[in-house]
Amino acid sequence: MRNFNEEVQLLENVNILDCTLRDGGYCNQWLFGKKNIIKIIDGLIEAGINIIECGFFTNNVQYNAEVAKYTTMEQVAEVLPQDHANKLFVCLINYGEYEADKIPEYDGTALDGFRIAFHKKDMVSALKFCQAVKEKGYKVFIQPMVSLNYTDEEFLELIRIVNGFEPFAFYIVDSFGVMKRKDLIRLFYMVEHNLRENIAIGYHSHNNMQLAYSNAQSLVDIRTKRKIIIDSSIFGMGRGAGNLNTELFVEYLNDNLNTKYILKPLLTIIDEILDPFYQKNYWGYSLPNYLAAKYNTHPNYAGYLDTKKTLTVENMDDIFSMIDEEKRSVYDKNYIENLYIQYMDTGNVQEEHLAELKTMIKGKEVLIIASGRSTIDEKEKVLACASRENIVTIGINFDYTEFSTDFIFLSNLRRFRELPEEKRKKCIVTSNIPASDAYVQTNYHDLLNHEDAVQDNAGMMLIKYLIQLDAVKIFVAGLDGYSVDAIRNYVDPQMSFYSGKERFTAMNQGMIHVLKEFKEQIEIEFVTTPKFVLI
């Protein structure tokens, strides 16, 4: 326990605030496990990290001891050491998720401070909340999210109000990882010249453009008498592109500022706790995260578009450019879903050969061949089915190598581009694909289903299309479903994509639901053994 009047002695200049348990929680729904939460905090203390963020403080959840979200001080105290060891322990409150009068007076038994994050529209009321929390004895860290969205006049007004009640720290927050060095330095000097000298300046970054590390170096190289706080997370753990890596930055500070951080405890945390989370749900630089930063948009938009696995980078760039300015700062799932459908639904329908195709399909059995590994592992079954009299064969988003199918159905532009040009004349494509040389181009929107995870899954779209064309029975090969071991999902490992267990489970369940509905309209028989899609 810390004496109420005891002042924590931070380093004279640069201090690290580790936010693994809070920002890192976006990668695992904050389900670190109580034992791991304690191990992470103990490891950060051993490493010499100055300020440790323990997670969220919120009234929007039901408390779970395994999760780094807390609703009372007593819950936080359970994961903290008895001796606070001259460290600061904080949690973050998203403005609006906790009432100031429900926060107890500071007594040194648990948290020492609160980081309070708010959007520009809530600035005035949020700062009143910050002042009320400070009056209870806590160190308050002001976190104006998406700091670049403020005009100079608005940022100076923010600083003026903050000077009136003198919180512990005022932050420059790069919520979307968009700041270049010139942006950071410009904001820093604006704060440096206008903020009261006894208030520390903090910097919270994201790594969408791979600039978190270099920006942090640039900031600590500035000569100032003021305390600087740099946020980081172990292994860079954080939503989307992640954060500045704690282990990298402490090494930089040791080499250049003669600090005495200890690296080994951080590496142990990576090896024993964080790496398994990383394997299940990758975080780090990616082109979708770069595009999110390019357009100064919420990173969840990148995550949504990336999980569709139907878009090229150019497609994503087009969609990001369509996002309304007022929609960029706060993630709106319904909005991006509608925008995605709107984008995919633009294109041409070419049905010159539609009557001919209907004649070929009506009253016939159809074998559809997806790209799952079972089409190779059980190819004899596929070949036997394909040899049935009067059966029509259609590949789904790929050209089956064991024999030449009658048609190839494509809804994925990337897969269409990979197809040799001589194959395109037998392609049935959806209208989102620019393909003037395709056999038939049908309306994309008409083939969607109501299951979000597989709304435009190519296999589900094709089955719906064949029902419309009056096929009498559909044989299915290679529609295996998705394993977390993604390399085993496809005939060609290069077709593999990686996603989290929850996403793959949702896709498998979505296909099961849609297939069960289709079975009420047409007979469906699996030729190969589905691994994760059992109906």
Coordinates of C-alpha atoms in Angstrom, one line a residue:
M1 CA 0.0 0.0 0.0
R2 CA 1.2 3.5 -0.8
N3 CA 0.9 6.3 1.8
F4 CA -1.7 8.8 0.6
N5 CA 0.8 11.6 0.5
E6 CA 3.7 9.7 -1.0
E7 CA 4.8 10.9 -4.4
V8 CA 6.1 8.4 -6.9
Q9 CA 9.5 9.4 -8.2
L10 CA 9.4 8.9 -11.9
L11 CA 12.5 9.4 -14.1
E12 CA 13.4 13.0 -14.6
N13 CA 12.7 12.9 -18.3
V14 CA 11.4 9.9 -20.3
N15 CA 9.0 7.4 -18.7
I16 CA 7.3 4.4 -20.2
L17 CA 3.7 3.5 -19.7
D18 CA 3.0 0.0 -20.7
C19 CA -0.6 -0.6 -22.0
T20 CA -0.4 -4.3 -22.8
L21 CA -3.3 -5.3 -20.5
R22 CA -5.5 -2.6 -22.0
D23 CA -4.7 -1.9 -25.6
G24 CA -3.4 -5.5 -26.0
G25 CA -6.8 -6.8 -24.8
Y26 CA -8.3 -5.9 -28.2
C27 CA -6.5 -9.0 -29.5
N28 CA -8.0 -11.5 -27.1
Q29 CA -11.1 -9.8 -25.7
W30 CA -9.0 -8.9 -22.6
L31 CA -9.2 -12.6 -21.6
F32 CA -5.6 -12.9 -20.4
G33 CA -6.5 -15.0 -17.3
K34 CA -6.1 -13.7 -13.8
K35 CA -2.8 -15.6 -13.2
N36 CA -1.4 -14.1 -16.5
I37 CA -2.5 -10.6 -15.6
I38 CA -0.6 -10.9 -12.3
K39 CA 2.4 -12.3 -14.1
I40 CA 2.4 -9.5 -16.6
I41 CA 2.2 -6.8 -13.9
D42 CA 5.0 -8.5 -11.9
G43 CA 7.1 -8.8 -15.0
L44 CA 6.7 -5.1 -15.8
I45 CA 7.6 -4.2 -12.3
E46 CA 10.7 -6.4 -12.5
A47 CA 11.6 -4.8 -15.8
G48 CA 11.5 -1.4 -14.2
I49 CA 8.6 0.0 -16.2
N50 CA 7.4 3.2 -14.6
I51 CA 3.7 3.3 -15.2
I52 CA 1.6 0.1 -15.6
E53 CA -1.9 0.2 -17.1
C54 CA -3.9 -2.7 -15.7
G55 CA -6.8 -2.6 -18.2
F56 CA -10.2 -0.8 -18.5
F57 CA -12.2 0.7 -15.6
T58 CA -15.8 0.5 -16.8
N59 CA -19.4 -0.1 -15.7
N60 CA -20.3 -1.5 -19.2
V61 CA -19.3 -5.1 -18.3
Q62 CA -20.1 -7.8 -15.8
Y63 CA -16.9 -8.4 -13.9
N64 CA -14.9 -11.5 -14.8
A65 CA -11.7 -12.1 -12.8
E66 CA -10.0 -13.6 -15.9
V67 CA -10.6 -10.4 -17.9
A68 CA -8.6 -7.1 -17.7
K69 CA -11.7 -5.0 -17.1
Y70 CA -12.7 -3.8 -13.7
T71 CA -15.8 -2.3 -12.2
T72 CA -14.5 -1.6 -8.6
M73 CA -11.2 -0.7 -6.9
E74 CA -11.3 -3.9 -4.9
Q75 CA -11.2 -6.0 -8.2
V76 CA -8.1 -4.1 -9.3
A77 CA -6.4 -4.5 -6.0
E78 CA -6.6 -8.3 -6.4
V79 CA -4.0 -8.3 -9.2
L80 CA -1.7 -5.6 -7.7
P81 CA 1.3 -6.3 -5.4
Q82 CA 1.0 -5.2 -1.8
D83 CA 4.2 -3.1 -2.2
H84 CA 3.6 -0.7 -5.1
A85 CA 7.4 -0.5 -5.5
N86 CA 7.5 3.2 -6.6
K87 CA 5.4 2.4 -9.7
L88 CA 2.2 4.0 -10.9
F89 CA -0.8 1.8 -11.5
V90 CA -3.5 3.1 -13.7
C91 CA -6.6 2.1 -15.7
L92 CA -8.3 3.7 -18.7
I93 CA -11.8 5.0 -18.6
N94 CA -13.6 5.7 -21.9
Y95 CA -15.6 8.8 -21.1
G96 CA -19.2 8.0 -20.4
E97 CA -18.5 4.5 -19.1
Y98 CA -18.1 5.4 -15.4
E99 CA -19.6 8.1 -13.2
A100 CA -17.2 10.3 -11.2
D101 CA -19.2 10.1 -8.0
K102 CA -18.9 6.3 -8.0
I103 CA -15.1 6.5 -8.0
P104 CA -13.9 6.3 -4.3
E105 CA -11.5 8.8 -2.8
Y106 CA -7.8 7.9 -3.4
D107 CA -6.4 5.8 -0.5
G108 CA -3.3 4.2 -2.0
T109 CA -4.6 0.7 -1.9
A110 CA -5.2 0.1 -5.6
L111 CA -5.0 2.5 -8.6
D112 CA -3.0 5.6 -8.5
G113 CA -4.5 7.3 -11.5
F114 CA -6.9 7.2 -14.5
R115 CA -6.3 7.7 -18.1
I116 CA -9.5 9.3 -19.5
A117 CA -10.1 9.0 -23.2
F118 CA -12.7 11.1 -25.0
H119 CA -13.7 12.2 -28.5
K120 CA -13.6 15.8 -29.6
K121 CA -17.4 16.2 -29.5
D122 CA -17.3 15.4 -25.8
M123 CA -14.3 17.6 -24.9
V124 CA -16.0 20.1 -22.5
S125 CA -18.0 17.6 -20.5
A126 CA -15.1 15.1 -20.5
L127 CA -12.7 17.6 -19.0
K128 CA -15.2 18.4 -16.2
F129 CA -15.2 14.6 -15.5
C130 CA -11.4 14.6 -15.5
Q131 CA -11.3 17.5 -13.0
A132 CA -13.8 15.7 -10.7
V133 CA -11.6 12.6 -10.8
K134 CA -8.5 14.6 -9.9
E135 CA -10.3 16.2 -7.0
K136 CA -10.6 12.7 -5.6
G137 CA -6.8 12.5 -5.3
Y138 CA -5.9 10.5 -8.4
K139 CA -3.4 11.3 -11.1
V140 CA -5.3 12.1 -14.2
F141 CA -4.0 11.5 -17.8
I142 CA -5.9 13.5 -20.4
Q143 CA -6.3 11.4 -23.6
P144 CA -7.9 13.4 -26.5
M145 CA -8.4 10.7 -29.0
V146 CA -7.4 11.3 -32.7
S147 CA -5.5 14.4 -31.7
L148 CA -4.9 15.3 -35.4
N149 CA -8.7 15.8 -35.8
Y150 CA -8.5 19.0 -33.7
T151 CA -7.8 22.3 -35.4
D152 CA -5.0 24.3 -33.9
E153 CA -7.5 26.6 -32.3
E154 CA -9.4 23.7 -30.8
F155 CA -6.2 22.1 -29.5
L156 CA -5.1 25.3 -27.9
E157 CA -8.6 25.7 -26.2
L158 CA -8.2 22.1 -24.9
I159 CA -4.8 23.0 -23.4
R160 CA -6.2 26.2 -21.9
I161 CA -9.0 24.3 -20.1
V162 CA -6.5 21.6 -18.9
N163 CA -4.2 24.2 -17.5
G164 CA -7.0 25.4 -15.3
F165 CA -7.0 22.2 -13.2
E166 CA -3.5 20.8 -13.8
P167 CA -3.8 17.1 -14.4
F168 CA -0.8 14.8 -14.1
A169 CA -0.3 14.4 -17.9
F170 CA -1.7 15.6 -21.2
Y171 CA -1.4 13.3 -24.2
I172 CA -0.9 13.5 -28.0
V173 CA -2.9 10.5 -29.1
D174 CA -2.4 9.0 -32.5
S175 CA -5.4 6.7 -32.4
F176 CA -5.3 5.6 -36.0
G177 CA -1.5 5.4 -36.5
V178 CA -1.5 8.2 -39.0
M179 CA 1.0 10.7 -37.6
K180 CA 4.2 11.4 -39.5
R181 CA 7.1 12.9 -37.7
K182 CA 6.3 16.4 -38.8
D183 CA 2.7 16.0 -37.4
L184 CA 4.0 14.8 -34.0
I185 CA 6.7 17.5 -33.7
R186 CA 4.2 20.2 -34.6
L187 CA 1.7 19.1 -32.0
F188 CA 4.5 18.6 -29.4
Y189 CA 5.7 22.1 -29.7
M190 CA 2.2 23.5 -29.6
V191 CA 1.7 21.6 -26.3
E192 CA 5.2 22.4 -25.0
H193 CA 4.8 26.1 -25.4
N194 CA 1.3 26.4 -24.0
L195 CA 0.9 23.6 -21.4
R196 CA 1.8 24.4 -17.7
E197 CA 5.4 23.2 -17.0
N198 CA 4.4 20.9 -14.2
I199 CA 2.1 18.7 -16.5
A200 CA 3.8 15.8 -18.3
I201 CA 3.4 15.3 -22.0
G202 CA 2.4 11.8 -23.1
Y203 CA 2.4 10.2 -26.6
H204 CA 0.2 7.2 -27.5
S205 CA 0.9 5.7 -30.9
H206 CA -0.3 2.9 -33.2
N207 CA 1.9 1.2 -35.8
N208 CA -0.3 1.4 -39.0
M209 CA 2.5 3.1 -40.9
Q210 CA 5.4 1.5 -39.1
L211 CA 6.2 4.9 -37.5
A212 CA 5.5 4.3 -33.8
Y213 CA 9.2 3.4 -33.0
S214 CA 10.8 6.2 -35.0
N215 CA 8.3 8.8 -33.8
A216 CA 8.9 7.8 -30.2
Q217 CA 12.7 8.2 -30.8
S218 CA 12.1 11.6 -32.3
L219 CA 10.1 12.7 -29.3
V220 CA 12.6 11.7 -26.7
D221 CA 15.4 13.2 -28.6
I222 CA 13.9 16.7 -28.1
R223 CA 15.6 18.7 -25.4
T224 CA 13.0 19.6 -22.7
K225 CA 12.9 19.8 -18.9
R226 CA 9.4 18.5 -18.9
K227 CA 8.5 14.8 -18.1
I228 CA 7.7 12.8 -21.2
I229 CA 5.6 9.6 -21.1
I230 CA 5.7 7.2 -24.0
D231 CA 3.0 4.5 -24.2
S232 CA 4.0 1.0 -25.4
S233 CA 2.9 -2.6 -25.2
I234 CA 4.9 -5.8 -24.9
F235 CA 5.3 -7.5 -28.3
G236 CA 3.5 -4.5 -29.7
M237 CA 0.2 -6.2 -28.7
G238 CA -2.7 -4.1 -29.8
R239 CA -5.6 -3.8 -32.2
G240 CA -4.9 -4.0 -35.9
A241 CA -1.3 -2.8 -36.5
G242 CA -0.5 -2.9 -32.8
N243 CA 1.5 -0.4 -30.7
L244 CA 5.1 0.6 -30.0
N245 CA 6.9 -2.4 -28.7
T246 CA 7.9 -2.1 -25.0
E247 CA 10.8 -4.4 -25.4
L248 CA 12.3 -2.5 -28.4
F249 CA 11.9 0.9 -26.8
V250 CA 13.4 0.0 -23.4
E251 CA 16.5 -1.2 -25.3
Y252 CA 16.7 2.0 -27.2
L253 CA 16.4 4.1 -24.0
N254 CA 19.0 1.9 -22.3
D255 CA 21.4 2.5 -25.2
N256 CA 20.8 6.2 -25.7
L257 CA 19.5 7.7 -22.4
N258 CA 21.4 5.4 -20.0
T259 CA 18.3 4.1 -18.4
K260 CA 18.4 0.8 -16.5
Y261 CA 15.4 -1.2 -17.8
I262 CA 15.7 -5.0 -17.6
L263 CA 14.7 -6.7 -20.9
K264 CA 14.6 -10.3 -19.8
P265 CA 11.2 -10.2 -17.9
L266 CA 9.6 -8.7 -21.0
L267 CA 10.9 -11.5 -23.2
T268 CA 9.7 -14.1 -20.8
I269 CA 6.2 -12.6 -20.9
I270 CA 6.3 -12.7 -24.7
D271 CA 7.4 -16.4 -24.7
E272 CA 5.2 -17.7 -22.0
I273 CA 2.0 -15.6 -22.3
L274 CA 1.6 -13.4 -25.4
D275 CA 3.0 -15.6 -28.2
P276 CA 0.0 -18.0 -28.0
F277 CA -2.4 -15.1 -28.4
Y278 CA -0.3 -13.9 -31.4
Q279 CA -0.6 -17.3 -33.1
K280 CA -4.4 -17.3 -32.7
N281 CA -5.0 -13.7 -33.7
Y282 CA -2.2 -11.9 -35.5
W283 CA -1.6 -8.2 -34.9
G284 CA 0.9 -6.0 -36.7
Y285 CA 1.5 -4.0 -39.9
S286 CA -0.6 -5.0 -42.9
L287 CA -1.9 -3.2 -46.0
P288 CA -5.4 -2.9 -44.7
N289 CA -4.1 -1.2 -41.6
Y290 CA -2.0 1.0 -43.7
L291 CA -5.0 2.1 -45.7
A292 CA -7.0 2.8 -42.5
A293 CA -4.2 5.2 -41.5
K294 CA -3.9 6.7 -45.0
Y295 CA -7.6 7.7 -44.8
N296 CA -7.5 8.5 -41.0
T297 CA -10.2 6.0 -40.2
H298 CA -10.9 3.7 -37.3
P299 CA -8.9 0.5 -37.5
N300 CA -11.9 -1.8 -37.2
Y301 CA -12.9 -0.8 -40.7
A302 CA -9.7 -2.4 -41.9
G303 CA -10.4 -5.5 -39.9
Y304 CA -13.9 -5.8 -41.4
L305 CA -12.8 -5.4 -45.0
D306 CA -9.8 -7.7 -44.5
T307 CA -11.8 -10.6 -43.1
K308 CA -14.0 -10.6 -46.3
K309 CA -11.1 -12.0 -48.3
T310 CA -12.9 -11.0 -51.5
L311 CA -11.1 -7.7 -52.1
T312 CA -7.9 -6.6 -53.7
V313 CA -5.9 -3.8 -52.1
E314 CA -7.2 -1.5 -54.9
N315 CA -10.8 -2.5 -53.9
M316 CA -10.1 -1.7 -50.3
D317 CA -8.6 1.7 -51.2
D318 CA -11.7 2.5 -53.2
I319 CA -14.0 1.7 -50.2
F320 CA -11.9 3.6 -47.8
S321 CA -12.1 6.6 -50.1
M322 CA -15.9 6.3 -50.0
I323 CA -16.2 6.5 -46.2
D324 CA -17.9 9.8 -45.1
E325 CA -15.7 12.2 -43.1
E326 CA -18.1 12.1 -40.1
K327 CA -18.0 8.3 -40.1
R328 CA -14.2 7.8 -39.9
S329 CA -13.5 8.4 -36.3
V330 CA -16.0 6.0 -34.7
Y331 CA -16.5 2.5 -36.0
D332 CA -20.0 1.8 -37.4
K333 CA -20.4 -1.9 -38.4
N334 CA -23.7 -1.4 -40.2
Y335 CA -22.3 1.5 -42.1
I336 CA -19.2 -0.4 -43.4
E337 CA -21.4 -3.5 -44.2
N338 CA -23.7 -1.4 -46.3
L339 CA -20.8 0.4 -48.0
Y340 CA -19.1 -2.9 -48.8
I341 CA -22.3 -4.3 -50.4
Q342 CA -22.8 -1.0 -52.2
Y343 CA -19.3 -1.2 -53.7
M344 CA -19.6 -4.9 -54.6
D345 CA -22.9 -4.3 -56.2
T346 CA -21.6 -1.8 -58.7
G347 CA -20.8 -3.5 -62.0
N348 CA -22.3 -4.9 -65.1
V349 CA -24.6 -7.8 -65.7
Q350 CA -23.9 -9.7 -68.9
E351 CA -26.5 -12.4 -69.7
E352 CA -26.1 -13.0 -73.4
H353 CA -25.6 -16.8 -72.7
L354 CA -28.0 -17.0 -69.8
A355 CA -30.8 -18.8 -71.7
E356 CA -28.2 -21.3 -72.9
L357 CA -26.9 -21.8 -69.4
K358 CA -30.4 -22.4 -68.1
T359 CA -31.0 -25.1 -70.7
M360 CA -27.8 -26.8 -69.6
I361 CA -28.6 -26.7 -65.9
K362 CA -32.4 -27.1 -65.7
G363 CA -33.4 -30.6 -64.5
K364 CA -29.7 -31.7 -64.2
E365 CA -27.5 -32.8 -61.5
V366 CA -24.6 -30.5 -60.8
L367 CA -21.2 -31.2 -59.2
I368 CA -19.7 -28.1 -57.6
I369 CA -16.0 -28.3 -56.6
A370 CA -14.7 -26.0 -53.9
S371 CA -11.0 -25.6 -53.2
G372 CA -10.8 -27.6 -49.9
R373 CA -8.0 -30.2 -49.5
S374 CA -10.5 -33.1 -49.7
T375 CA -10.8 -32.7 -53.5
I376 CA -7.2 -34.0 -53.6
D377 CA -7.3 -36.3 -50.7
E378 CA -10.5 -38.0 -52.0
K379 CA -10.1 -37.2 -55.7
E380 CA -11.4 -40.7 -56.7
K381 CA -14.8 -39.8 -55.2
V382 CA -14.7 -36.5 -57.2
L383 CA -13.8 -38.2 -60.4
A384 CA -16.4 -40.9 -60.0
C385 CA -19.1 -38.3 -59.4
A386 CA -18.0 -36.2 -62.4
S387 CA -18.3 -39.3 -64.6
R388 CA -22.1 -39.6 -64.0
E389 CA -24.2 -39.2 -67.1
N390 CA -25.4 -35.7 -68.0
I391 CA -23.8 -34.1 -64.9
V392 CA -22.6 -30.5 -65.1
T393 CA -19.4 -29.7 -63.3
I394 CA -18.5 -26.2 -61.9
G395 CA -15.3 -25.2 -60.0
I396 CA -15.7 -22.5 -57.3
N397 CA -13.2 -19.7 -57.4
F398 CA -10.5 -22.0 -58.9
D399 CA -9.7 -24.3 -61.8
Y400 CA -9.7 -27.9 -60.7
T401 CA -6.6 -29.6 -61.9
E402 CA -7.8 -33.3 -62.0
F403 CA -10.1 -32.6 -65.0
S404 CA -11.5 -29.6 -66.9
T405 CA -14.8 -28.6 -65.3
D406 CA -17.6 -27.3 -67.6
F407 CA -17.6 -23.9 -65.8
I408 CA -15.8 -21.9 -63.1
F409 CA -17.9 -19.7 -60.8
L410 CA -16.1 -16.7 -59.4
S411 CA -17.0 -13.9 -57.0
N412 CA -13.5 -13.1 -55.9
L413 CA -11.6 -10.6 -58.1
R414 CA -8.2 -11.7 -57.0
R415 CA -9.0 -15.4 -57.9
F416 CA -10.3 -14.2 -61.3
R417 CA -7.1 -12.3 -62.0
E418 CA -5.1 -15.4 -61.2
L419 CA -7.0 -17.4 -63.8
P420 CA -5.4 -17.9 -67.2
E421 CA -7.2 -15.8 -69.9
E422 CA -8.0 -18.8 -72.0
K423 CA -10.2 -20.1 -69.1
R424 CA -12.3 -17.0 -68.8
K425 CA -14.7 -17.9 -71.6
K426 CA -16.2 -20.6 -69.4
C427 CA -16.5 -18.4 -66.3
I428 CA -19.7 -17.5 -64.5
V429 CA -18.9 -14.4 -62.5
T430 CA -20.7 -12.0 -60.2
S431 CA -21.2 -8.4 -61.3
N432 CA -18.5 -7.0 -58.9
I433 CA -15.8 -8.5 -61.2
P434 CA -15.0 -6.5 -64.4
A435 CA -14.9 -9.4 -66.9
S436 CA -16.2 -8.6 -70.4
D437 CA -14.9 -11.9 -71.7
A438 CA -16.9 -14.1 -69.1
Y439 CA -19.5 -16.5 -70.3
V440 CA -22.2 -15.1 -68.0
Q441 CA -22.0 -12.2 -65.5
T442 CA -24.8 -12.3 -62.9
N443 CA -26.0 -9.9 -60.3
Y444 CA -23.9 -10.0 -57.1
H445 CA -26.6 -8.7 -54.8
D446 CA -29.2 -11.3 -55.8
L447 CA -27.0 -14.1 -54.6
L448 CA -26.3 -12.8 -51.0
N449 CA -27.6 -14.6 -48.0
H450 CA -28.5 -13.4 -44.5
E451 CA -25.6 -15.0 -42.6
D452 CA -23.1 -12.2 -41.9
A453 CA -20.0 -14.4 -41.7
V454 CA -20.7 -16.0 -45.2
Q455 CA -23.0 -13.4 -46.7
D456 CA -21.1 -13.5 -50.0
N457 CA -19.3 -16.9 -49.7
A458 CA -18.8 -18.1 -53.2
G459 CA -20.0 -21.6 -52.5
M460 CA -23.3 -20.3 -51.0
M461 CA -23.7 -17.9 -53.8
L462 CA -23.3 -20.6 -56.4
I463 CA -25.8 -23.0 -54.7
K464 CA -28.4 -20.2 -54.6
Y465 CA -27.7 -19.5 -58.3
L466 CA -28.2 -23.2 -59.2
I467 CA -31.5 -23.3 -57.4
Q468 CA -32.6 -20.3 -59.4
L469 CA -31.5 -22.1 -62.6
D470 CA -33.7 -25.1 -61.6
A471 CA -31.0 -27.7 -61.0
V472 CA -32.5 -30.9 -59.4
K473 CA -29.6 -32.0 -57.3
I474 CA -26.2 -30.6 -56.2
F475 CA -23.2 -32.7 -55.4
V476 CA -20.6 -30.9 -53.2
A477 CA -16.9 -31.6 -53.2
G478 CA -14.2 -29.7 -51.3
L479 CA -16.5 -27.6 -49.2
D480 CA -14.6 -28.7 -46.1
G481 CA -15.0 -25.6 -43.8
Y482 CA -12.2 -23.8 -42.1
S483 CA -9.6 -25.0 -39.7
V484 CA -7.5 -22.7 -37.5
D485 CA -4.5 -24.5 -39.1
A486 CA -5.2 -22.4 -42.2
I487 CA -2.4 -24.0 -44.3
R488 CA -4.5 -27.2 -44.4
N489 CA -7.7 -25.5 -45.6
Y490 CA -6.9 -25.4 -49.4
V491 CA -5.8 -27.6 -52.3
D492 CA -3.1 -24.9 -52.9
P493 CA -1.5 -23.6 -49.7
Q494 CA -1.0 -20.2 -51.5
M495 CA -4.8 -19.8 -51.4
S496 CA -4.7 -19.9 -47.6
F497 CA -5.7 -16.9 -45.5
Y498 CA -5.3 -16.5 -41.7
S499 CA -8.0 -15.4 -39.3
G500 CA -8.9 -15.9 -35.7
K501 CA -10.6 -19.0 -34.3
E502 CA -13.8 -17.0 -33.7
R503 CA -14.0 -15.9 -37.3
F504 CA -13.4 -19.4 -38.7
T505 CA -16.0 -20.8 -36.3
A506 CA -18.5 -18.2 -37.4
M507 CA -17.9 -19.0 -41.1
N508 CA -18.4 -22.7 -40.5
Q509 CA -21.6 -22.2 -38.5
G510 CA -22.8 -19.7 -41.1
M511 CA -22.4 -22.2 -43.9
I512 CA -24.1 -24.9 -41.9
H513 CA -27.2 -22.7 -41.3
V514 CA -27.4 -21.6 -45.0
L515 CA -26.9 -25.1 -46.3
K516 CA -29.7 -26.4 -44.1
E517 CA -32.0 -23.8 -45.6
F518 CA -30.9 -24.7 -49.1
K519 CA -31.6 -28.4 -48.4
E520 CA -35.2 -27.5 -48.0
Q521 CA -35.2 -26.4 -51.6
I522 CA -32.9 -28.8 -53.4
E523 CA -31.2 -32.1 -52.7
I524 CA -27.6 -31.6 -51.6
E525 CA -25.1 -34.5 -51.2
F526 CA -21.5 -34.2 -50.1
V527 CA -19.1 -36.2 -52.3
T528 CA -16.0 -35.6 -50.1
T529 CA -15.9 -35.6 -46.4
P530 CA -16.6 -32.2 -44.9
K531 CA -14.4 -31.6 -41.9
F532 CA -16.1 -28.6 -40.3
V533 CA -19.4 -28.2 -42.2
L534 CA -21.7 -31.0 -41.1
I535 CA -25.3 -30.9 -42.1

